[in-house]
XYZ file of C-alpha atoms in Angstrom:
549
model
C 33.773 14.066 13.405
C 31.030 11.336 13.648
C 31.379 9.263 16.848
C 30.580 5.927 17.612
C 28.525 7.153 20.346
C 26.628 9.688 17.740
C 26.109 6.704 15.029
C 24.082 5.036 18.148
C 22.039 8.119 18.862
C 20.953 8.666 15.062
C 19.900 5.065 14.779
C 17.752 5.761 17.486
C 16.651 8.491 16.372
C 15.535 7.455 12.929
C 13.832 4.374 14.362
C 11.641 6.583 16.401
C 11.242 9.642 14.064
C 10.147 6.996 11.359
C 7.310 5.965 14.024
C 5.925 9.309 14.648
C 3.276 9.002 11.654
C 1.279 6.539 13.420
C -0.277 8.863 15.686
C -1.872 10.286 12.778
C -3.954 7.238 12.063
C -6.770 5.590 14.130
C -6.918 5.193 17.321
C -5.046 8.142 18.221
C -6.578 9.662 14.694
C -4.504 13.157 15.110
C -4.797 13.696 11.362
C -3.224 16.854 11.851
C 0.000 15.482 12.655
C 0.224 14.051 9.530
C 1.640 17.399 7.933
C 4.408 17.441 10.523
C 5.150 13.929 11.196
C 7.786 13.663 8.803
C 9.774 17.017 9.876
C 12.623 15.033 12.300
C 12.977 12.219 10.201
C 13.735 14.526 7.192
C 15.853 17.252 9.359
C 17.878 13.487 10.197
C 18.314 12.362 7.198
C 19.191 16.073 5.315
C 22.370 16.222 7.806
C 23.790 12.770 7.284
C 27.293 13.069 6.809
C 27.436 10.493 3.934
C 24.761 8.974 1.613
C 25.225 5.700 2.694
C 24.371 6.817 6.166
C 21.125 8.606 4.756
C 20.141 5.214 3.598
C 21.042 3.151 6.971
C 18.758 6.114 8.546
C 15.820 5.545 5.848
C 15.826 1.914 6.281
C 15.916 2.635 9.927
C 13.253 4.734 9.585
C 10.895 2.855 7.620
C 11.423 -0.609 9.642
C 10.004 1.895 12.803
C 6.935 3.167 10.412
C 5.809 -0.417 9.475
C 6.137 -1.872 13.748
C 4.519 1.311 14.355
C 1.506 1.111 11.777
C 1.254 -3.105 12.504
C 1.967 -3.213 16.296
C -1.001 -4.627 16.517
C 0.481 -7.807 14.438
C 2.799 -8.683 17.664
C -0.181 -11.520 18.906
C -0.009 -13.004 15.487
C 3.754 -12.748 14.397
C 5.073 -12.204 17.523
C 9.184 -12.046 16.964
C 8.321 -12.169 13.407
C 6.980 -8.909 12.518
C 10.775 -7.401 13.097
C 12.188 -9.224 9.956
C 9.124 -8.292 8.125
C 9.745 -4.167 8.893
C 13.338 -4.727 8.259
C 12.429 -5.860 4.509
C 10.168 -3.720 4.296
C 11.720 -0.510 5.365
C 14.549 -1.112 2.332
C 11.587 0.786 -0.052
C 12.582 4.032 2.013
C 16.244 4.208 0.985
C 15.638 5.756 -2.147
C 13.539 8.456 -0.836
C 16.004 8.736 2.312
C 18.918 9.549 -0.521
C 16.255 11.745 -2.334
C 16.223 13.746 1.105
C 19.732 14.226 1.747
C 20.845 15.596 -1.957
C 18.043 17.587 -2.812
C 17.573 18.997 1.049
C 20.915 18.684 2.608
C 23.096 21.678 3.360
C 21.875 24.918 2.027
C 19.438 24.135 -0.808
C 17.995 27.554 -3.117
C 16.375 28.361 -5.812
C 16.480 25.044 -8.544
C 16.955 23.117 -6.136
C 14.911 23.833 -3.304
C 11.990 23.436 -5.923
C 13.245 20.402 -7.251
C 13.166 18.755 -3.931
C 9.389 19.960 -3.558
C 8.293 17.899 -6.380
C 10.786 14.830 -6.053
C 10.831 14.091 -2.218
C 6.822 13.536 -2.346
C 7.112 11.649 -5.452
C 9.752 9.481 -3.800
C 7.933 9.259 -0.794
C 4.852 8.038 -3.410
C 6.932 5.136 -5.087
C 7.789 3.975 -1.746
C 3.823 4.172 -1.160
C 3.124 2.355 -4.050
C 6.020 -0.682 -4.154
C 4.957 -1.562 -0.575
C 1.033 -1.791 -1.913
C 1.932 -5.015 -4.147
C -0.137 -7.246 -2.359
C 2.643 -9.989 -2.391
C 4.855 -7.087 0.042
C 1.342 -7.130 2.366
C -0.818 -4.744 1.028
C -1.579 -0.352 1.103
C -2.458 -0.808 5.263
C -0.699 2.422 6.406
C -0.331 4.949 3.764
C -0.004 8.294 4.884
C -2.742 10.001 2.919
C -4.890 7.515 4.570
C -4.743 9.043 7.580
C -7.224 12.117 6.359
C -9.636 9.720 6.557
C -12.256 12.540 8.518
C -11.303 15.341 6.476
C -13.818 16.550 3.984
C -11.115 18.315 2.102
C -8.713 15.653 2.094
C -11.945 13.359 0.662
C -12.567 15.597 -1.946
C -8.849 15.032 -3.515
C -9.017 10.939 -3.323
C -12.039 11.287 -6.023
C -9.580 13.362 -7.966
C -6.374 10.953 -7.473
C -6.973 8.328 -4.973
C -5.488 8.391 -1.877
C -2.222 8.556 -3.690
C -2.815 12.383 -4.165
C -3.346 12.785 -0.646
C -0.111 11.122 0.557
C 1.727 13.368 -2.289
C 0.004 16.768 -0.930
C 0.682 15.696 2.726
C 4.518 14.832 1.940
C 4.918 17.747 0.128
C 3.999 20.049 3.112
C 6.179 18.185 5.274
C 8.788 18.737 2.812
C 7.905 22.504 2.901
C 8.488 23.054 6.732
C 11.933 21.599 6.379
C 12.672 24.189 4.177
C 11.246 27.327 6.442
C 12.907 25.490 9.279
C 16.549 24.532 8.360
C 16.814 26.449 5.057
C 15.818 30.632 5.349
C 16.912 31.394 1.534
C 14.160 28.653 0.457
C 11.473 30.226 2.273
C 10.027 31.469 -0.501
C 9.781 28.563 -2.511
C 8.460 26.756 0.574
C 5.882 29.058 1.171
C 4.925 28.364 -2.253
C 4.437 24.899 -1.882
C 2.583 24.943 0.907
C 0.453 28.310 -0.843
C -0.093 25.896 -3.654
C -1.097 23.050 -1.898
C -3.671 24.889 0.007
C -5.228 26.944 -3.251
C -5.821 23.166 -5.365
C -7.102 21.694 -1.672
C -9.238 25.353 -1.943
C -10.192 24.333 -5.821
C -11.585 20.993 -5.544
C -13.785 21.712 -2.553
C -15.108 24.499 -4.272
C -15.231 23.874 -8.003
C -15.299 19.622 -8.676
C -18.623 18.622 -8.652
C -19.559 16.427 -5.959
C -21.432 13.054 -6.407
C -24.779 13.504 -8.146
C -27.498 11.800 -6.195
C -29.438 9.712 -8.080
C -32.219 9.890 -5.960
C -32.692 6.557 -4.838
C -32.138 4.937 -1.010
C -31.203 2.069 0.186
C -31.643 0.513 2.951
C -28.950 -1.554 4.700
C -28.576 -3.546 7.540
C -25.319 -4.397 9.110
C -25.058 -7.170 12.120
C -22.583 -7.475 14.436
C -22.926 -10.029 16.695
C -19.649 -9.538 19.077
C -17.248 -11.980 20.173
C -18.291 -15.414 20.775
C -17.555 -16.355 24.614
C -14.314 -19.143 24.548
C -14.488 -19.237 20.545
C -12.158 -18.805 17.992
C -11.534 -15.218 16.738
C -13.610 -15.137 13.417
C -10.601 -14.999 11.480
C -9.087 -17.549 11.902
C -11.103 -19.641 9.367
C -12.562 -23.451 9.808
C -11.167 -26.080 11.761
C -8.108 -27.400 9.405
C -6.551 -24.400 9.370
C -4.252 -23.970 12.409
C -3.867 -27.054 14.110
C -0.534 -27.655 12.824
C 1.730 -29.469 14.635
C -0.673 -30.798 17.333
C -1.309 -33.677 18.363
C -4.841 -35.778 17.039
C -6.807 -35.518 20.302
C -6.098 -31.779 20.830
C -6.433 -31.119 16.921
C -10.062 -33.082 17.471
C -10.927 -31.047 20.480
C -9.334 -27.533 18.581
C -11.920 -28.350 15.813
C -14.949 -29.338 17.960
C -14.156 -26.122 19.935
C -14.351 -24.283 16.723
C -17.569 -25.832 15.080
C -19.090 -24.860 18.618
C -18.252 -21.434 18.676
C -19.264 -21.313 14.653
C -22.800 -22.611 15.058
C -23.209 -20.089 18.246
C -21.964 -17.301 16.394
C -24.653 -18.461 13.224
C -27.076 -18.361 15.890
C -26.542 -15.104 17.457
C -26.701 -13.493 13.726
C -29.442 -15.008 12.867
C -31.134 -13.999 16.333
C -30.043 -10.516 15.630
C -31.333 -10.288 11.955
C -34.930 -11.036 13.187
C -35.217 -7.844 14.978
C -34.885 -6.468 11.579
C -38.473 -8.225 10.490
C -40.823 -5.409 9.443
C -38.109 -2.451 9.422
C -38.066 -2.547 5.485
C -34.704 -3.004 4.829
C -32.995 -3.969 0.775
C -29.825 -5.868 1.818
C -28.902 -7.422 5.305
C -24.504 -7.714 5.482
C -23.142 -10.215 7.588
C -19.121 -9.989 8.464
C -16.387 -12.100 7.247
C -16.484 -15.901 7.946
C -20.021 -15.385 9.614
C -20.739 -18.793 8.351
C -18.296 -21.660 8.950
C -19.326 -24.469 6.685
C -20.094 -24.650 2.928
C -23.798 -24.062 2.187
C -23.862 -26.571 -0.609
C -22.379 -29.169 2.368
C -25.284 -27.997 4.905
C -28.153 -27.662 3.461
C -29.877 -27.167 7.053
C -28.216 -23.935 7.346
C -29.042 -22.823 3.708
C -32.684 -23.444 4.889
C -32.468 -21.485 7.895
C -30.665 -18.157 5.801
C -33.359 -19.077 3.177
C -36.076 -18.181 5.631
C -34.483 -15.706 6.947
C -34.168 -13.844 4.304
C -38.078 -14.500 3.486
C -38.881 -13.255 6.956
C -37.069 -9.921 6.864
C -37.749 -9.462 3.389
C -34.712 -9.245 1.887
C -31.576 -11.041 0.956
C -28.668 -11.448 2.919
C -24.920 -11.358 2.107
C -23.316 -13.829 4.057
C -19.359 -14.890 4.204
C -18.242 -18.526 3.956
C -15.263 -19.519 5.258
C -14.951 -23.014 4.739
C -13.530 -25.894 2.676
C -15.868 -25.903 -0.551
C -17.758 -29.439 -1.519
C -17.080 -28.380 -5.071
C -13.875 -28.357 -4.962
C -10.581 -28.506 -3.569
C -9.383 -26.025 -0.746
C -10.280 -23.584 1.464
C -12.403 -20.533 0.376
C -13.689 -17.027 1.874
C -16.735 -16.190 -0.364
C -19.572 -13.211 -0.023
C -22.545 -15.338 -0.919
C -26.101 -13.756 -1.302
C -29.138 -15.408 0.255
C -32.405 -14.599 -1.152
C -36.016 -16.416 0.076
C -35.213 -19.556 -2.318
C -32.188 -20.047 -1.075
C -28.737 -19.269 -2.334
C -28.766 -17.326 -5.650
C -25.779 -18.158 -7.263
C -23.708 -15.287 -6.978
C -20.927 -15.695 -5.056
C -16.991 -13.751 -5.062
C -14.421 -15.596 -3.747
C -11.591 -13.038 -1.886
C -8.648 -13.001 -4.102
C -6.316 -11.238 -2.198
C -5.174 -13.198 0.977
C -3.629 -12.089 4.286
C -0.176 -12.785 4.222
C 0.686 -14.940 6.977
C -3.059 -14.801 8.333
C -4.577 -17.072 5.116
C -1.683 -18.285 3.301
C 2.336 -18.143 4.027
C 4.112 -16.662 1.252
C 6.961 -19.189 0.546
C 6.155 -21.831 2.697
C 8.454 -23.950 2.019
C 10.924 -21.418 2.883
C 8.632 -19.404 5.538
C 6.839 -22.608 7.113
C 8.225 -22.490 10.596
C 6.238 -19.018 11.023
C 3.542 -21.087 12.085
C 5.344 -22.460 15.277
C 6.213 -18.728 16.266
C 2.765 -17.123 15.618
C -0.796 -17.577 14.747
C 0.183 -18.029 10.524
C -2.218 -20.230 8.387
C -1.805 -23.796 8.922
C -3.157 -24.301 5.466
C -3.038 -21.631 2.490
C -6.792 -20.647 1.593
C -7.312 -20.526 -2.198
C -7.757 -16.941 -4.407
C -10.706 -16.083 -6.255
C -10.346 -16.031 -10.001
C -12.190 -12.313 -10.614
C -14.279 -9.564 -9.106
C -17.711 -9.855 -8.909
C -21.108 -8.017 -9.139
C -24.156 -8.927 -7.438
C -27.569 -7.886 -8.315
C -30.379 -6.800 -5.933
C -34.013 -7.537 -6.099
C -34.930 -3.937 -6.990
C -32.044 -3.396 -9.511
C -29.254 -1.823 -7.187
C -25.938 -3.811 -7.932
C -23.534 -4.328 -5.151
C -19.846 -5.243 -5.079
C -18.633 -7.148 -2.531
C -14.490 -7.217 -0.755
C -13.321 -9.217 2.382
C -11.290 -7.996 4.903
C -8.361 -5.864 3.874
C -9.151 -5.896 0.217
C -10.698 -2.744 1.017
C -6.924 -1.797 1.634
C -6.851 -1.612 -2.004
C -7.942 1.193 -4.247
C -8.182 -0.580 -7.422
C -9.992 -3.312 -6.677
C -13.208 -0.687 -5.216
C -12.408 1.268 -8.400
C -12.926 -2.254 -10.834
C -16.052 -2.790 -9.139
C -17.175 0.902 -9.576
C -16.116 0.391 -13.187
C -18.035 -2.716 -13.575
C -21.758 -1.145 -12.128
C -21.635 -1.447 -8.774
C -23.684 1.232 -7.060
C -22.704 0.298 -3.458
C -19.522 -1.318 -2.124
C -19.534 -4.033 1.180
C -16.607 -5.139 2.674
C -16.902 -7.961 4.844
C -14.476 -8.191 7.304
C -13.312 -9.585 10.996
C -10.454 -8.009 13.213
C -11.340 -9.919 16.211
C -8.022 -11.169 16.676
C -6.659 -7.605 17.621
C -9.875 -6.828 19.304
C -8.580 -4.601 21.791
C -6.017 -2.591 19.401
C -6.088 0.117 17.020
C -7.277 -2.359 14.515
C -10.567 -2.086 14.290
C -10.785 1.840 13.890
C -7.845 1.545 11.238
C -9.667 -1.141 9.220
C -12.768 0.821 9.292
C -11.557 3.894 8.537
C -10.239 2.873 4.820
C -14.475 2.910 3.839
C -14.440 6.421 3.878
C -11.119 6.712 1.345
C -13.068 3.766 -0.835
C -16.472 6.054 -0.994
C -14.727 9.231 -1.536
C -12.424 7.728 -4.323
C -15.444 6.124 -6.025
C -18.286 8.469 -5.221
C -20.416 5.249 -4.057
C -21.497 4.528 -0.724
C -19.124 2.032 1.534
C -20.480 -0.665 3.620
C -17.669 -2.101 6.305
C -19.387 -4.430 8.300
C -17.342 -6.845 10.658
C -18.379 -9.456 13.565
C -17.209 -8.022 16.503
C -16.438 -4.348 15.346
C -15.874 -1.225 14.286
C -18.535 -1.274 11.646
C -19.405 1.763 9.788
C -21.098 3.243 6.573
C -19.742 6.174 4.583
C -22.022 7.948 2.033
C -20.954 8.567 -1.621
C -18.443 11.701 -0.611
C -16.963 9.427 1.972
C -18.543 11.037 4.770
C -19.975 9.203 7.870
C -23.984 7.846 7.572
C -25.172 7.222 11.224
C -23.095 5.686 14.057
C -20.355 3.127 14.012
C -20.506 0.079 15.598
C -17.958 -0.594 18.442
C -16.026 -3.391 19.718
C -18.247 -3.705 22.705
C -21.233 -3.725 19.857
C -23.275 -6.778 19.372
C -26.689 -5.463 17.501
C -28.114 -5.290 13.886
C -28.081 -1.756 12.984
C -30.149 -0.363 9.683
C -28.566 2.854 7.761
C -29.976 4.774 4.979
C -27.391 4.838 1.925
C -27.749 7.740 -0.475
C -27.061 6.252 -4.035
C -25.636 8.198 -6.983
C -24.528 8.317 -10.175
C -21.672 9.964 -12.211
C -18.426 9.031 -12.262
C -15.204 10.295 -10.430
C -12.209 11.241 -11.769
C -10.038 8.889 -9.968
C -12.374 5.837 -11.482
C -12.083 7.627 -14.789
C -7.964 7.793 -14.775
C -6.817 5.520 -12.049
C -3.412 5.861 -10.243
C -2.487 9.151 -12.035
C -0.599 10.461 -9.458
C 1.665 7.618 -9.619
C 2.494 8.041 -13.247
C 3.433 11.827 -12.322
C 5.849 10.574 -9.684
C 7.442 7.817 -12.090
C 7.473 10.801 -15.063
C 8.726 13.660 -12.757
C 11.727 11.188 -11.074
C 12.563 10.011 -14.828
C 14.887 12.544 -15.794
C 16.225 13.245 -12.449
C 17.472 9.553 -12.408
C 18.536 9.776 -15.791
C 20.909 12.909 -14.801
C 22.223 11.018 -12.073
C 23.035 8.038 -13.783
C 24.712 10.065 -16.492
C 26.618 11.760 -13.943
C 28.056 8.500 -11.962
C 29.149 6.824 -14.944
C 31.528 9.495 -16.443
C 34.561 9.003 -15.937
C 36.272 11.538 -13.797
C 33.177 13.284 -12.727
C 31.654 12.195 -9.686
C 28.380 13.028 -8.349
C 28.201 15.756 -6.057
C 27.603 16.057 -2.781
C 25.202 18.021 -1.124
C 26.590 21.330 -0.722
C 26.754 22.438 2.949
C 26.739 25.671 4.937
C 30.314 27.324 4.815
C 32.258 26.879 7.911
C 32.757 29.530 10.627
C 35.998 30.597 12.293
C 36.013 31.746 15.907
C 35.579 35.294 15.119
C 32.239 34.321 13.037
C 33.664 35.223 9.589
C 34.037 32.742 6.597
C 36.797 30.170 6.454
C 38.782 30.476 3.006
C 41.040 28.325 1.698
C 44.833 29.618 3.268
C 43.980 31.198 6.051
């Protein structure tokens, strides 16, 4: 019999056992972990003595994943990022049920191999619902965290990181077999045989990027945090100042402009150290410029030259309210020696919270308990392409679009031969952040097979080649330098930007019928669905309880 007392203890212990994962990801980076981390939440959740306990224990779980992942949030959301985990953790239930009937009691033979297909695909569609941008984005997924391992690379050009998170689940799944279950541990041993041979395959037999032979040469500055200024994120003066009132909003926006023009200043100190080194593209961070080009013409004179000094156009970030028109907008603009050339993206997939509240006529008051937009910055209509002087085409991102697999894969699709993402984590400066956010370059290179450019203001920056393996040093958060890095280009095409999100498809397809039996199952009358069969009771002496005795 369940106690009260017990209940309390597996709560608990679901919460914290749903947590574990993050010590696979940067800063602790113990990628290793990965292929264990999910063991005691799964050995939890196989002995739940009812399915709707199964799916307290998932939810459980998955609310302590997300606080985990985003505990760096708490500055920002404060109080708030608890409600967020809670809805979020809901997209574990189904997997946590997945767990309990396919693993719970004494599973063999069908099923034993059933559940080494379906809990990773569940585990996947969890993945991939919590990825919809309007639910906050892919920050987090598990098969992210093999960021650093060549192997691990070499299976996001196959299937995206999506493959990854399935292999990684699946071994987890594995060792709950050889642990709890000894009649499955040959199926188990299987898996985790099989997983290791197609790991063995790829490396070995895909081709790898084929160089195309050309260089280019790239300059990334990072000019560090601006003494008593605003974080960099935070955008231009009207956002924020909500609720204050006109004298301190007036002093909150000269204290920003300040900080802006010192921060222009310190970039454009740093990018002429870069006179004479020969460099094709110079990559400033995300809202390195705080007012609208077309609105200061001074400053488009001063990027303008710039760019003729070093020889070589820049790729600047606005983050301001346009002249043009209405709203607030972060846009990758390119700076060439006559000035702006015209092609400019405009981020179309916002921050939740951080550049727009979702709701907010529901969700408003967030911005009295955290640091949430004070006004919602406007999308971008579509992806864009830049062209470079000698021919190389670059697609830009900002911020945590590089979070998101198709939108490096559209811009593969569309030419791009190198990807930048622009981006500023200031805010959570001294957190594991930064390394997170710049880890996701090498998952974008690898899936693409095109070098990755992640430069931010105050740090980590970093450039991965096209196999998503590190090119020179990152950039710390104690960094404030320009920095130039030789990018190996190449050509070809991967097979994750030839099919997309396969592995998905295989998830949905392989959970189909299993759904389908299910469903047949509970609606027949009279005929129940089963529970998970358990291991047959003992008697004192140790033999087998039967019925009548």
């Amino acid at each position: 019999m369940v106690t009260e007392r017990t209940r309390w203890w597996r709560a608990a212990g679901a919460v914290a056992a749903g947590a574990l994962p993050c010590l696979a990801f940067p800063a602790p980076a113990l990628w290793w972990f990965a292929y264990v981390a999910l063991v005691p939440w799964m050995l939890l959740l196989r002995s739940a003595p009812t399915g709707r306990r199964a799916a307290l224990e998932g939810w459980l779980g998955g609310a302590g994943f997300i606080v985990a992942v985003h505990h760096w949030l708490l500055p920002s959301l404060h109080v708030f990022l608890l409600p967020v985990a809670l809805l979020l953790g809901v997209l574990w239930i189904p997997w946590a049920l997945l767990v309990r009937e396919l693993l719970g009691g004494a599973p063999h033979g069908w099923r034993a191999a059933a559940a080494l297909v379906l809990v990773p695909a569940g585990w996947l569609l969890s993945e991939l619902a919590r990825s919809w941008q309007g639910l906050g984005g892919p920050w987090g997924l598990l098969g992210a965290s093999q960021w650093q391992v060549p192997p691990a690379l070499r299976l996001a050009s196959v299937g995206g990181v999506w493959l990854v998170s399935l292999l990684v689940v699946a071994v987890n799944c594995a060792l709950v077999l050889l642990v709890a279950v000894p009649r499955a541990r040959v199926p188990a041993v299987a898996a985790v045989a099989g997983c290791a041979v197609l790991t063995g395959v790829v490396w070995l037999w895909l081709p790898r990027p084929e160089a195309s032979g050309g260089v280019l040469r790239v300059a990334v500055v990072q000019p560090g945090l601006m003494a008593d200024g605003p974080d960099g994120a935070s955008g231009p003066t009207t956002a924020g100042t909500t609720g204050t009132t006109g004298t301190t909003a007036t002093a909150t926006a000269a204290a920003a402009a300040d900080a802006a023009q010192r921060r222009f200043d310190a970039q454009e100190r740093l990018t002429g150290t870069l006179v004479g080194r020969q460099v094709d593209l110079v990559v400033w961070g995300e809202s390195s410029v705080g007012a609208d080009l077309a609105a200061r013409p001074d400053l488009s004179r001063r990027l303008a030259a710039l760019s003729a000094r070093v020889g070589a156009p820049l790729l600047v970030n606005v983050d301001a309210r346009r002249s043009d028109r209405p709203g607030i907008y972060k846009s990758s603009v390119l700076v060439g020696p006559q000035g702006p050339t015209g092609e400019r993206y405009d981020k179309m997939r916002l921050v939740p919270f951080g550049e727009y509240v979702p709701a907010r006529a529901v969700l408003g008051w967030a911005t009295s308990v955290g640091k949430a937009a004070g006004e919602d910055r406007v999308r971008g209509a579509a992806p864009v392409v830049m062209g470079l002087p000698d021919g190389t085409r670059t697609g830009p991102l900002v911020c945590f679009e590089s979070a998101f697999p198709d939108m490096s894969r559209e811009l593969t699709r569309m030419g791009a031969a190198v990807l930048v993402a622009q981006s500023s984590t200031s805010t959570f400066q001294h957190s594991w952040a930064p390394a997170q956010h710049a880890s996701l370059g090498a998952l974008r290179a690898a899936e693409n097979g095109r070098p990755f450019v992640h430069a931010t203001l105050t740090g980590v920056s970093a450039v991965y080649g096209p196999s998503g393996g590190r090119i020179g040093p990152a950039l710390s958060t104690s960094a404030s330098t320009a920095t130039v890095y030789e990018l190996p280009l190449a050509r070809g095409t991967t097979l994750f930007v030839r099919f997309g999100n396969w592995p998905g498809g295989a998830a949905v397809l392989a959970l189909a019928p299993y759904c389908a039996l299910r469903g047949a199952r509970a609606v027949r009358p009279g005929r129940p669905a089963p529970e998970p069969s358990a291991p047959p009771a003992r008697t004192v002496r140790g033999s087998a309880a039967r019925p009548g005795r």
